[in-house]
Each structure stands twice: as C-alpha cells, then as structure tokens.
XYZ file of C-alpha atoms in Angstrom:
687
model
C 46.246 129.293 72.560
C 48.712 126.420 72.894
C 49.536 123.512 70.617
C 50.536 119.875 70.760
C 53.282 118.640 68.444
C 53.065 114.881 67.860
C 56.313 113.345 66.604
C 56.855 109.801 65.429
C 60.623 109.334 65.246
C 61.072 106.581 62.669
C 64.661 106.055 61.639
C 68.023 107.412 60.562
C 69.729 106.705 57.253
C 73.406 106.715 56.312
C 74.579 108.383 59.504
C 78.246 109.264 59.930
C 80.869 107.056 61.580
C 82.109 108.180 64.979
C 83.590 105.016 66.548
C 86.871 103.306 65.753
C 84.928 100.130 64.946
C 83.425 101.834 61.862
C 79.950 102.352 63.372
C 78.177 104.714 65.784
C 75.797 104.520 68.752
C 73.292 107.239 67.762
C 70.528 108.908 69.725
C 68.436 112.035 69.011
C 67.683 115.122 71.102
C 64.760 117.466 70.389
C 65.400 120.974 71.708
C 63.310 124.116 72.008
C 64.764 127.362 73.413
C 68.000 125.475 74.254
C 66.056 123.062 76.490
C 65.940 119.347 75.778
C 62.292 118.304 75.524
C 62.883 114.707 74.479
C 65.819 112.313 74.213
C 65.513 109.049 72.292
C 66.988 105.718 73.258
C 70.479 104.754 72.070
C 70.758 102.331 69.133
C 74.149 100.653 69.418
C 76.459 99.818 66.510
C 74.146 101.010 63.733
C 74.403 103.682 61.011
C 70.785 103.081 59.918
C 69.015 103.002 63.299
C 65.282 102.395 63.686
C 63.838 104.098 66.773
C 60.066 103.881 66.174
C 59.316 106.204 69.133
C 56.210 108.370 69.394
C 55.847 111.312 71.771
C 53.981 114.608 72.212
C 55.538 118.011 72.931
C 53.568 121.031 74.243
C 54.187 124.169 72.151
C 53.316 127.697 73.283
C 54.649 129.734 70.367
C 54.847 128.720 66.691
C 57.488 131.350 65.941
C 60.151 129.086 67.432
C 62.296 126.448 65.751
C 62.541 122.889 66.971
C 66.173 121.756 66.785
C 66.967 118.104 66.102
C 70.468 117.015 67.132
C 72.058 113.588 66.754
C 74.884 112.332 68.998
C 77.047 109.253 69.269
C 76.987 107.765 72.779
C 80.514 107.491 74.160
C 82.306 106.750 77.415
C 83.252 110.371 77.994
C 81.930 113.220 75.825
C 79.296 112.201 73.275
C 80.307 112.944 69.672
C 78.195 115.297 67.567
C 76.758 113.657 64.417
C 74.865 116.574 62.883
C 71.746 118.661 63.402
C 68.710 120.034 61.619
C 65.667 122.104 62.563
C 61.915 122.288 62.016
C 60.172 125.622 61.373
C 56.901 125.239 63.268
C 55.153 127.965 61.232
C 55.398 125.802 58.130
C 53.256 123.038 59.624
C 49.564 122.632 58.761
C 47.109 122.042 61.578
C 45.691 118.538 62.075
C 47.689 117.101 59.179
C 50.353 114.460 59.580
C 53.284 114.583 57.165
C 56.563 112.744 56.822
C 59.613 114.976 57.183
C 63.148 114.110 56.142
C 65.700 116.156 58.079
C 69.110 116.399 56.444
C 71.844 116.562 59.063
C 74.551 119.211 58.830
C 77.542 120.434 60.811
C 79.281 123.682 59.780
C 82.439 122.605 61.636
C 82.753 119.322 59.772
C 84.229 118.635 56.333
C 81.803 115.766 55.731
C 79.369 116.507 52.905
C 76.663 113.886 53.570
C 75.951 113.275 57.279
C 72.735 111.317 56.713
C 69.077 112.045 57.389
C 66.483 111.595 60.142
C 62.956 110.523 59.143
C 59.937 111.409 61.305
C 56.159 111.924 61.033
C 55.068 115.340 62.337
C 51.556 116.467 63.280
C 50.443 119.774 64.864
C 47.118 120.217 66.679
C 45.489 122.828 68.895
C 45.451 122.064 72.601
C 41.816 122.633 73.586
C 40.814 124.105 76.924
C 37.965 122.465 78.852
C 34.673 124.313 78.828
C 32.617 124.818 81.978
C 30.370 121.844 81.159
C 33.385 119.634 80.580
C 34.882 120.802 83.861
C 31.687 119.926 85.747
C 31.566 116.487 84.116
C 35.256 115.848 84.837
C 34.835 116.918 88.473
C 31.964 114.426 88.883
C 34.118 111.772 87.280
C 36.971 112.558 89.669
C 34.626 112.276 92.682
C 33.385 108.923 91.408
C 36.893 107.611 90.845
C 38.498 109.027 93.997
C 37.394 106.122 96.207
C 38.702 103.503 93.778
C 41.986 105.360 93.326
C 42.495 105.776 97.080
C 41.858 102.059 97.681
C 44.342 101.125 94.961
C 46.965 103.492 96.383
C 46.493 102.017 99.859
C 46.985 98.493 98.490
C 50.054 99.577 96.538
C 51.425 101.366 99.611
C 51.001 98.258 101.781
C 52.664 95.942 99.240
C 55.472 98.470 98.740
C 56.017 98.628 102.500
C 56.282 94.839 102.842
C 58.754 94.539 99.968
C 61.111 97.141 101.459
C 61.509 96.054 105.085
C 64.517 93.819 105.666
C 64.918 91.532 108.679
C 68.660 91.379 109.019
C 72.055 91.878 107.467
C 74.406 89.527 105.641
C 77.993 90.361 106.572
C 80.335 88.988 103.894
C 84.127 88.953 104.238
C 85.850 88.123 100.949
C 89.214 86.603 101.857
C 90.948 85.034 98.868
C 90.739 82.960 95.713
C 92.303 79.510 95.558
C 93.753 77.978 92.361
C 91.825 80.270 90.020
C 92.101 79.572 86.256
C 94.459 81.773 84.223
C 95.100 83.774 87.377
C 98.564 84.792 86.285
C 97.239 86.450 83.115
C 94.422 88.542 84.645
C 93.786 91.129 87.335
C 90.886 89.462 89.122
C 87.831 90.858 90.902
C 84.593 89.355 92.241
C 80.976 90.389 91.718
C 78.291 89.498 94.272
C 74.527 89.641 93.751
C 71.750 88.950 96.273
C 68.353 89.851 94.858
C 68.632 93.445 93.612
C 71.750 94.153 95.696
C 75.109 94.137 93.930
C 78.713 94.571 95.015
C 82.015 94.588 93.117
C 85.253 93.895 94.935
C 88.484 95.755 94.371
C 90.780 94.408 91.659
C 93.580 92.139 92.838
C 96.934 91.726 91.102
C 97.758 88.844 88.745
C 97.810 85.665 90.839
C 96.185 82.236 90.993
C 95.579 82.862 94.717
C 94.525 86.538 94.880
C 94.039 88.186 98.282
C 91.133 90.649 98.632
C 90.471 90.934 102.378
C 87.419 93.206 102.274
C 84.087 93.236 104.074
C 80.600 94.485 103.123
C 76.939 94.005 104.093
C 73.784 92.994 102.230
C 70.187 93.000 103.507
C 68.174 89.812 103.768
C 64.442 89.157 104.002
C 63.338 86.193 106.122
C 60.490 85.260 103.755
C 62.777 85.238 100.691
C 66.373 84.529 101.664
C 67.437 83.941 98.064
C 70.708 82.742 96.589
C 73.999 84.629 96.654
C 75.486 84.684 93.132
C 79.290 84.957 92.978
C 81.154 85.653 89.727
C 84.943 85.818 89.357
C 86.108 88.110 86.569
C 89.503 88.808 85.027
C 90.682 92.060 83.472
C 93.416 91.787 80.840
C 95.913 94.429 79.742
C 93.397 95.797 77.216
C 90.851 96.403 79.991
C 88.541 93.656 78.676
C 86.555 91.714 81.300
C 86.387 87.912 81.002
C 84.297 85.607 83.195
C 86.630 83.122 84.896
C 84.068 81.211 86.945
C 80.898 81.417 89.009
C 79.235 79.764 91.988
C 76.161 80.093 94.207
C 75.511 80.032 97.958
C 72.052 79.146 99.316
C 71.509 81.656 102.130
C 68.563 79.720 103.607
C 70.857 76.842 104.572
C 73.216 78.950 106.706
C 72.776 79.214 110.497
C 72.033 82.653 111.955
C 74.431 84.585 114.222
C 77.349 82.266 113.499
C 80.550 82.799 111.533
C 80.166 80.552 108.472
C 83.570 79.905 106.937
C 83.007 78.740 103.359
C 85.333 77.586 100.626
C 82.945 77.636 97.660
C 84.155 75.762 94.540
C 83.613 77.412 91.168
C 81.775 75.529 88.445
C 83.762 73.087 86.269
C 86.504 72.756 88.936
C 87.966 76.182 88.187
C 89.224 76.888 91.696
C 87.344 78.174 94.716
C 86.506 81.324 96.699
C 87.245 81.571 100.424
C 84.840 83.801 102.371
C 83.132 84.313 105.725
C 79.361 84.912 105.975
C 77.465 85.996 109.095
C 73.659 86.359 109.144
C 72.556 88.815 111.829
C 68.884 89.640 112.554
C 68.184 93.335 112.997
C 65.282 95.471 114.162
C 64.465 99.118 113.835
C 63.375 99.157 110.160
C 59.767 100.266 109.743
C 57.329 102.292 107.652
C 54.205 103.573 109.372
C 51.629 106.349 109.424
C 51.879 109.436 111.611
C 49.247 108.089 114.004
C 51.495 105.147 114.985
C 54.822 107.013 115.093
C 57.334 104.880 117.085
C 58.845 107.730 119.138
C 55.493 109.458 119.766
C 54.925 107.220 122.807
C 56.956 108.647 125.758
C 57.521 105.164 127.147
C 58.940 103.874 123.859
C 61.137 106.958 123.475
C 62.523 106.466 126.993
C 63.140 102.786 126.243
C 65.089 103.780 123.133
C 67.155 106.296 125.129
C 67.979 103.608 127.691
C 69.081 101.284 124.889
C 71.666 103.837 123.706
C 72.655 105.319 127.065
C 76.312 105.442 128.144
C 76.068 102.575 130.659
C 75.097 100.210 127.791
C 77.919 101.407 125.526
C 79.616 98.019 125.176
C 76.476 95.984 124.465
C 76.029 95.337 120.724
C 78.764 97.781 119.719
C 77.787 97.719 116.029
C 74.339 99.192 116.763
C 75.208 102.907 116.775
C 71.789 104.527 116.944
C 68.186 104.884 115.797
C 66.891 107.319 113.170
C 63.249 108.315 112.700
C 62.230 110.419 109.686
C 58.766 111.897 109.209
C 58.170 112.678 105.529
C 55.276 115.095 105.785
C 54.739 116.929 102.512
C 56.290 118.820 99.620
C 55.273 122.108 98.062
C 55.651 123.750 94.658
C 57.368 120.808 92.963
C 58.563 120.832 89.375
C 55.907 119.834 86.806
C 57.329 116.799 84.995
C 54.257 115.742 82.984
C 52.716 117.455 79.960
C 49.541 118.003 81.993
C 51.435 120.447 84.215
C 51.423 118.003 87.140
C 53.725 115.344 88.595
C 53.367 111.937 90.264
C 55.876 112.410 93.095
C 57.320 109.889 95.516
C 60.294 110.079 97.915
C 63.311 107.798 98.270
C 65.172 107.899 101.601
C 68.751 106.602 101.772
C 71.137 106.226 104.698
C 74.323 104.540 103.535
C 73.139 101.426 101.664
C 69.752 101.392 103.426
C 66.936 102.533 101.168
C 63.193 103.047 101.728
C 60.561 104.905 99.737
C 57.085 106.404 100.067
C 54.011 105.678 98.002
C 53.223 107.814 94.929
C 50.818 110.739 95.096
C 49.374 111.123 91.612
C 48.747 114.379 89.733
C 49.909 116.704 92.486
C 52.582 119.381 92.859
C 51.912 119.712 96.607
C 51.824 116.076 97.779
C 51.266 114.964 101.360
C 52.797 111.607 102.301
C 52.582 111.753 106.122
C 54.722 108.644 106.566
C 57.247 107.714 109.273
C 60.426 105.794 108.422
C 62.907 104.330 110.888
C 66.470 103.141 110.220
C 69.060 101.358 112.373
C 72.249 103.440 112.132
C 75.640 101.777 111.626
C 77.744 104.914 111.162
C 77.227 108.273 112.849
C 78.863 110.065 109.923
C 76.389 108.940 107.271
C 74.002 111.423 105.699
C 70.257 111.135 105.141
C 69.502 111.575 101.435
C 65.907 112.380 100.501
C 65.247 112.404 96.755
C 61.923 113.286 95.133
C 61.108 111.527 91.849
C 58.237 111.664 89.384
C 56.796 108.228 88.595
C 56.749 107.671 84.838
C 55.133 104.281 84.266
C 57.533 101.675 82.901
C 60.200 104.301 82.188
C 62.827 105.366 84.748
C 61.444 108.022 87.122
C 62.207 111.687 86.495
C 64.313 113.565 89.050
C 62.527 116.453 90.816
C 64.851 117.411 93.664
C 67.129 116.215 96.417
C 68.370 117.168 99.870
C 71.232 115.689 101.922
C 71.277 116.010 105.726
C 74.299 114.824 107.769
C 73.117 112.891 110.825
C 75.259 115.053 113.107
C 73.399 118.178 111.960
C 69.904 116.792 112.635
C 67.634 119.087 114.672
C 65.736 116.574 116.789
C 61.968 116.963 116.909
C 61.819 120.095 114.733
C 59.792 120.221 111.537
C 62.085 121.791 108.928
C 61.303 122.937 105.379
C 64.287 122.052 103.179
C 64.765 123.686 99.805
C 65.356 120.980 97.194
C 68.624 120.924 95.252
C 69.584 119.623 91.824
C 71.188 116.227 91.152
C 74.743 117.206 92.074
C 73.530 119.251 95.084
C 75.272 122.367 93.791
C 72.288 124.709 93.389
C 68.589 125.026 94.131
C 65.909 123.101 92.288
C 62.204 123.918 92.469
C 60.182 123.003 95.524
C 60.358 122.508 99.286
C 60.069 119.306 101.328
C 58.958 119.221 104.969
C 60.722 116.707 107.224
C 60.916 116.017 110.931
C 63.925 113.961 112.029
C 64.799 112.373 115.382
C 68.179 110.748 115.978
C 69.228 108.861 119.127
C 72.734 107.404 119.308
C 75.444 106.185 121.656
C 78.575 108.407 121.454
C 80.971 105.683 122.678
C 79.847 103.163 120.044
C 79.940 105.912 117.423
C 83.492 106.808 118.412
C 84.628 103.178 118.129
C 82.958 102.858 114.716
C 84.735 106.008 113.528
C 88.074 104.184 113.579
C 86.817 101.271 111.439
C 86.601 101.152 107.611
C 83.756 103.151 106.120
C 81.035 101.168 104.371
C 81.217 101.388 100.577
C 78.211 102.501 98.554
C 76.795 99.783 96.298
C 75.144 102.149 93.825
C 78.002 104.456 92.891
C 78.190 105.728 89.312
C 81.071 104.767 87.064
C 83.657 107.548 86.864
C 83.301 109.759 83.798
C 85.745 112.339 82.593
C 84.610 115.906 83.171
C 86.615 119.021 82.414
C 84.854 120.943 85.177
C 85.620 118.300 87.828
C 89.227 118.154 86.653
C 89.661 121.945 86.802
C 87.920 122.051 90.194
C 90.263 119.413 91.626
C 93.284 121.250 90.213
C 92.033 124.427 91.934
C 91.559 122.586 95.247
C 95.037 121.039 95.154
C 96.509 124.391 94.126
C 94.878 126.085 97.123
C 96.344 123.532 99.552
C 99.736 123.652 97.823
C 99.822 127.456 98.043
C 99.075 127.279 101.778
C 102.023 124.902 102.284
C 104.210 127.035 100.010
C 103.394 130.216 101.930
C 104.259 128.463 105.200
C 107.602 127.349 103.788
C 108.305 130.868 102.554
C 107.551 132.237 106.022
C 110.006 129.776 107.618
C 112.619 130.612 104.983
C 112.159 134.320 105.620
C 112.852 133.707 109.298
C 116.084 131.895 108.422
C 117.163 134.723 106.116
C 116.364 137.484 108.660
C 114.155 139.453 106.268
C 112.577 140.934 109.392
C 114.991 141.162 112.335
C 112.258 141.271 114.971
C 110.370 138.278 113.565
C 113.541 136.218 113.053
C 114.766 136.955 116.595
C 111.464 135.839 118.121
C 111.472 132.682 115.947
C 115.063 131.904 116.980
C 114.288 132.237 120.712
C 111.166 130.059 120.394
C 113.159 127.424 118.489
C 115.967 127.275 121.105
C 113.656 127.201 124.145
C 111.310 124.637 122.592
C 114.081 122.328 121.445
C 115.841 122.543 124.851
C 112.685 121.580 126.797
C 110.936 119.382 124.201
C 109.168 116.285 125.465
C 107.071 113.903 123.377
C 103.809 114.720 125.179
C 104.129 118.315 123.989
C 103.334 117.295 120.376
C 99.675 116.259 120.974
C 99.477 119.134 123.487
C 100.440 121.580 120.725
C 97.736 120.121 118.456
C 95.235 120.486 121.308
C 96.172 124.171 121.569
C 95.603 124.522 117.816
C 92.111 123.033 118.221
C 91.417 125.424 121.125
C 92.662 128.429 119.145
C 90.455 127.656 116.132
C 87.480 126.943 118.408
C 87.937 130.335 120.073
C 88.179 132.102 116.716
C 84.970 130.426 115.480
C 82.949 131.015 118.670
C 83.946 134.685 118.737
C 82.887 135.079 115.095
C 86.303 136.126 113.799
C 86.498 133.093 111.495
C 83.672 131.103 109.884
C 83.719 127.312 109.644
C 82.320 127.679 106.113
C 85.430 129.461 104.872
C 85.883 130.105 101.158
C 83.077 127.739 100.114
C 80.630 130.138 98.474
C 82.586 130.429 95.253
C 83.122 126.708 94.780
C 81.265 125.350 91.742
C 80.550 121.622 92.064
C 78.078 121.355 89.160
C 78.512 119.148 86.132
C 79.234 120.384 82.645
C 76.932 118.386 80.361
C 75.999 121.440 78.305
C 79.660 122.452 77.934
C 80.556 118.953 76.764
C 77.668 119.042 74.321
C 78.822 122.336 72.808
C 82.385 121.068 72.649
C 81.262 117.914 70.828
C 79.413 120.053 68.277
C 82.497 122.185 67.645
C 84.789 119.202 67.235
C 82.871 116.366 65.684
C 85.832 114.039 64.894
C 88.156 112.991 67.732
C 90.613 110.201 68.222
C 89.669 108.564 71.484
C 92.263 106.155 72.811
C 91.216 103.978 75.723
C 94.603 104.275 77.385
C 94.449 108.086 77.384
C 90.928 108.028 78.837
C 92.000 105.736 81.677
C 95.031 107.913 82.436
C 92.958 111.119 82.521
C 90.300 109.563 84.766
C 93.024 108.204 87.059
C 94.648 111.646 87.321
C 91.249 113.181 88.040
C 90.600 110.685 90.847
C 94.101 111.157 92.321
C 93.565 114.910 92.443
C 90.220 114.276 94.125
C 91.846 112.096 96.794
C 94.669 114.584 97.452
C 92.250 117.512 97.714
C 89.909 115.567 100.032
C 92.815 114.493 102.269
C 94.063 118.045 102.786
C 90.583 119.528 103.211
C 89.579 116.885 105.752
C 92.638 117.598 107.906
C 91.820 121.310 107.754
C 88.130 120.695 108.544
C 89.068 118.531 111.529
C 90.929 121.422 113.131
C 88.392 124.130 112.262
C 85.477 122.334 114.012
C 83.439 121.760 110.841
C 82.021 118.652 112.567
C 82.136 119.364 116.319
C 81.693 115.694 117.234
C 84.772 114.652 115.259
C 86.848 117.577 116.490
C 85.840 116.780 120.079
C 86.706 113.119 119.488
C 90.116 114.143 118.089
C 90.671 116.356 121.133
C 89.851 113.423 123.421
C 92.307 111.149 121.601
C 95.016 113.823 121.729
C 94.366 114.387 125.428
C 94.749 110.665 126.116
C 97.890 110.591 123.941
C 99.308 113.524 125.907
C 98.846 111.682 129.208
C 100.197 108.398 127.807
C 103.289 110.043 126.341
C 103.851 111.939 129.590
C 103.825 108.888 131.860
C 105.079 106.118 129.524
C 108.521 106.287 127.869
C 108.555 106.298 124.086
C 110.511 103.042 123.793
C 107.766 101.095 125.601
C 105.074 102.592 123.386
C 106.975 101.661 120.218
C 107.604 98.168 121.636
C 103.883 97.627 122.324
C 103.020 98.892 118.853
C 105.572 96.576 117.192
C 104.471 93.506 119.159
C 100.844 94.230 118.261
C 101.699 94.575 114.566
C 103.815 91.413 114.476
C 101.309 89.237 116.375
C 98.103 90.560 114.813
C 98.170 88.012 111.995
C 98.888 85.177 114.454
C 96.042 86.171 116.750
C 93.502 86.583 113.945
C 94.407 84.966 110.599
C 91.427 86.627 108.871
C 91.997 90.130 110.182
C 91.464 92.928 107.664
C 94.177 95.565 107.627
C 93.073 99.134 108.140
C 94.514 102.509 109.053
C 92.597 104.057 111.959
C 93.827 107.556 111.101
C 92.601 107.346 107.489
C 89.341 105.720 108.635
C 88.803 108.664 110.992
C 89.614 111.186 108.254
C 87.147 109.517 105.860
C 84.342 110.623 108.218
C 85.365 114.293 108.047
C 83.596 116.071 105.154
C 85.650 117.678 102.406
C 84.813 121.184 101.176
C 82.677 119.708 98.371
C 80.683 117.642 100.874
C 80.253 120.711 103.105
C 78.667 122.529 100.156
C 76.417 119.533 99.477
C 75.398 119.242 103.130
C 74.756 122.975 103.541
C 71.090 123.826 103.955
C 69.797 126.282 101.392
C 68.215 129.471 102.704
C 65.342 131.237 100.931
C 66.575 133.614 98.205
C 70.121 132.193 98.540
C 70.109 131.032 94.930
C 69.054 134.485 93.712
C 71.934 136.031 95.670
C 74.403 133.624 94.096
C 73.050 134.477 90.653
C 73.470 138.218 91.334
C 77.102 137.631 92.377
C 77.740 135.654 89.216
C 76.173 138.366 87.048
C 78.118 141.104 88.790
C 81.309 139.111 88.250
C 80.538 138.890 84.560
C-alpha cells in the first residue's frame, strides 16, 4: 500500500533576518530520506512570505519523517533559516488539517526563528482493478489517434520555429561620446529574439574600445530588431543603464559589410559596429525515411563540397554534421505516475535544435535526423534529455557530450547518460548515429582564430569543491615544474657523477652546434616520443584522470549553511574569491592543454602542431632569423594600417583553446557499462 501526501504551503511568519538589508529571500525544501522531493519558489525581501503552492508527494512508508527546511537565497551558499519535521504516523487518513511548523536550529542562538504554515492531507493511493484497467485501455486506444495527430502538429510547428536561414555576424568596435563614460566600466548587451550576448567590460572611458565579434541566427520570415543596451558598472559593482538603441535587421542588405554608427536615445553618444548577414544552409530536421546522407548521390555531393581541392572556397564552412536521435531506454521517472515526458535538446556551439516530446514513456523513440553546419571542428555535440513539465522549467534527465573529432561515422552507439556536470552516470541510455564530414584545411585555418563564446553560460558561483580542485590541478603542474628544476639543479651539483657528466657533455655539444631550426625539431621529437609510448601501450593518453572529481557540492554547501547560520558576506570578498577561483582555472587549463597537445589527446591537433613545427623547422633552416623577425615586425606595425577594424588575437592561445583540459577529457569520456559501479567500489575501498 502506498499513500499520497497533499501539501498546501501557505506562508511563513516572522522568519529570521539573513541579509544585510534587514530582510531575507526565503524558500522551502521538503525532504524525505535526505532527498529533496519539492522546492518552493523564492520570495524576495520578505520575512512574512506567502507562497500559496499546492503539490502532492508519493509516500511508501509512514514510519518516515518529512523534513521541512527553510533557506535564504544568496549569491554563493544559501543561508540556513531553520527546520522542522512532520511525523507521518500522526496524520489521519482523508482529513485535511492546518499545521504550524516552528523552525529551529540547534547551532543558532536565536530563540524564535518563525513558523511555516501549511495544510496537510494524507490519502491512500488506490491501485486500478482489472475492470478499471480494461476501461482505461479502451480509453487509451480511443485517444491514441487524437494524441498522435496533436503530437505531429506540435512536431511540425516546433521544427519550423527552430530552423534558421542564416547568421548575423556582429563586430562591436567602440563607443563614441558615451555619457558618464569616465565614471563607469562600460559593457554592451545585445538581444535578437531569444538570443542574448554580453560584451566584455571596457575600462572607464567616453570612447571605450571593445573589438569583439560574435554571431546570432536569423530567420528570413521574422528578421526582428536588434536591441542594444549600453551599461555602466560603478566601483560598487552596481549596473546602470547608460543608453539604448535598436537596429532593424530587415533593412540591411545581405552578404555585405554594413558599417553602422548607431546613435543612442536622447543623444547619449553612439555605438560603432559592423553587421554582416550571411545566408546559410545545412540546418534541417527530418524523419529517418528522408535522411539527407542516406542517398549515395547526396553523400558524394557533400564529400565533394568538403574535399581538399575546394579547401579555399567558403573557408568559414568547416563541415557538415548529421545526428540521428533514435531512442532512449530506461530513463529516470520524473513524474509521480512513474513515467516521464522526455524530449532531447541537441547543441553544437551556439546552435540548438530539439526533438518533439514523447509523453508518458521511459523508453521513448524519436527517430529524427538533425543536421548542423559546423563552424569549428573542436566543438562538441551536447545531447541533453529533459522531462517536459507543462509551464514549469523542464526537469533534467541526463546528458552526454561527444567531441566532433571522436565521432564514429555511421555507427549506431548507445551512450550512457551522465549527470548535469558530466562527472558521473545518470540513469538511462540514448542511442545515436552520427556522421561528420569536414575539410581539414579549413578546420586548421579556423583553429588559429578566436573561439566562439557561448551565449548561455551560467554566472560564476563560488564552490569550495571547484576551488580545491583547481588548487590540486595547479599544484600538480607546479610539482612537475619543481621536480624538473630539482633534476637540473642536481646535475649542476653533481649528486650523481654519471648523470652530471652526461648532462655536461650534452650541454656543451648542443650549445656548440645549436641552430634555430633545432628548437622546433626538438619539439617534433618530443611529439614522436610520446606518440611511440602511447601506441606501444606504455603510457595512456587518459593519464591520472580517474581520480579527478569534477562534481558540484550543493549538498556540502547545504550542510555547511545549516551548521553556520549567520555569516558576514561582503561583496568585495566574494568577488575576490571568485576571481581567484577563475584564475586558478585558467592556469590549470593552460598547463593541461600544453601537456595534452604533446600526449596526443586529440590526434588532429597534435598532427596539426607537428605540421606547423615541421614548416617552422624548414623556414628557420633556410631563412635567417633576422629576416623572420623583420617580417614579423613589419606585419605587426602595418596591420592596423591595412585593416583599421582588425581584431587582435593570439594564434597560439587560440590553438590552445581547442585542446581539451583534463576536466573536459573527463566530460568527453564515454561511459562504459558498470564503470560507475567500479568507481563506487574504489571510493568505498578508499574509505
């Protein structure tokens, strides 16, 4: 026998203060067996919040206690505001009663932490009899045709609303005579339909220079208006709107560089930018029966389009990706009925498409084919499975990330789904078949250009686990450098006579015969050595990655907030800690990417690096160094004269940004069956 617990969360009274402003932003969690069954909305700036939310929880055992915990929403760790519990055995069946839960915290000195008021009702969850099952099955048969027709209509409308016809390339150059520019660090926000972009923050100036480029999608039947807002950030980190303007995209010519100096409203200066509208093809959603690459003639035509002899035609078009989303199995049940309403979202860079929803099914079959034009070979295909939840945000069911360079063309693969941060296995398997055709020359050229920024990135949030992980990563790289320095020092100090003698002879001979071309040649030998070690199986490319924990620590933060309910949170300290965390992330990624370039983690990139080093070896051998430096200096000095709107970039850093860090290698790694159980056994044995 199972039960249904109906809860009407009414209000809170006289809750405690947790913010410096003298208020709190409370929300309530209902937990059973340490699992959160329901989380209320946040009521901001209120000590007497009214939620008025009604929900139903399935209960299997009345001997449990339902814990009610109240938190204050904060930028970093949410503050604990007290808790109470409900003994389910004390409830009467089929009788609604108002309960007043007095909040307490044993770690707090506060006597009165307020109360939570809710109506509680417990009822038996009835099982269907055989007659009811027969009647319901007839009803399902009668409704199946109507439901299928509605889903087809929804699928067709969803398909039309997703397919874009081209890209809007926007280059933000500068601001001219902005108001109060000397008092603010300025940045610009762009919005085109549902697409949003925020520029980097420029220093205090009335004529700030941004010099950055990004792309939006456009739809020919609804071009829309580009909204531009200029914002200023003062020393207290408060954002103030300095001005806004609009650009009608329908009035701009296609495939031309449109240089615009758009005035802000009320004569508050202007924004200088370049806009290029470029039509694109290759975006489609279709059924399996009309798969684009199923026709041999069309596949051959696509191969000819991206063959080597056409490498310098439309250099920005790197390749073509086709993804068959076939089915999923054994998904997580997100609804109280024990079922889910799953749909898939496919993302490549900022390109995003999704399937239709299959209702009331844990083993859905979509059988859809999606195609994407590829702008960067080093992007990854992200496939996320959600549960549709009406007007509420969809529930996450699982996710998988597949680097384009690791695609197995034409093979149907069952991928084990991972959790949100891609650190461990979730429940369920998704079946995909991916085909990827690309031009290696265009991809190589694109590798040395700035990487496209993601529009939908989350705001950084302080996390103790991420901070400790980044400290560990930097420490590992630092120890490797330190050990190398100790080895060199030991050679100087003749700790081992044999080793020091060999090092001395190598140093003298090398220095006597050193030529500049030998430097890239030495790096080529290092690539060859690591490649030999990997191919012979002596070293694995996935070195020391199994023990890396990249999960989040929400539960740890929650426990910490319960232990320490009162904290002084200073905005300056938060910004400093987040900045340090991000700096450690950048340092760790930089070192790991250099290491992963040499250890052939991404063979394409390592081969590309070898090709560049080989060319550099030949150039340095035949051309004197002074001429090379002269050419480089002339190019640097005349670059601005040749192209006044050129965007500065570092080709070396752009190349490194394509190499995955150790964290990304863990995220990209394909899970094997029973791999999660093995990791759990290792963790238990370690404990």
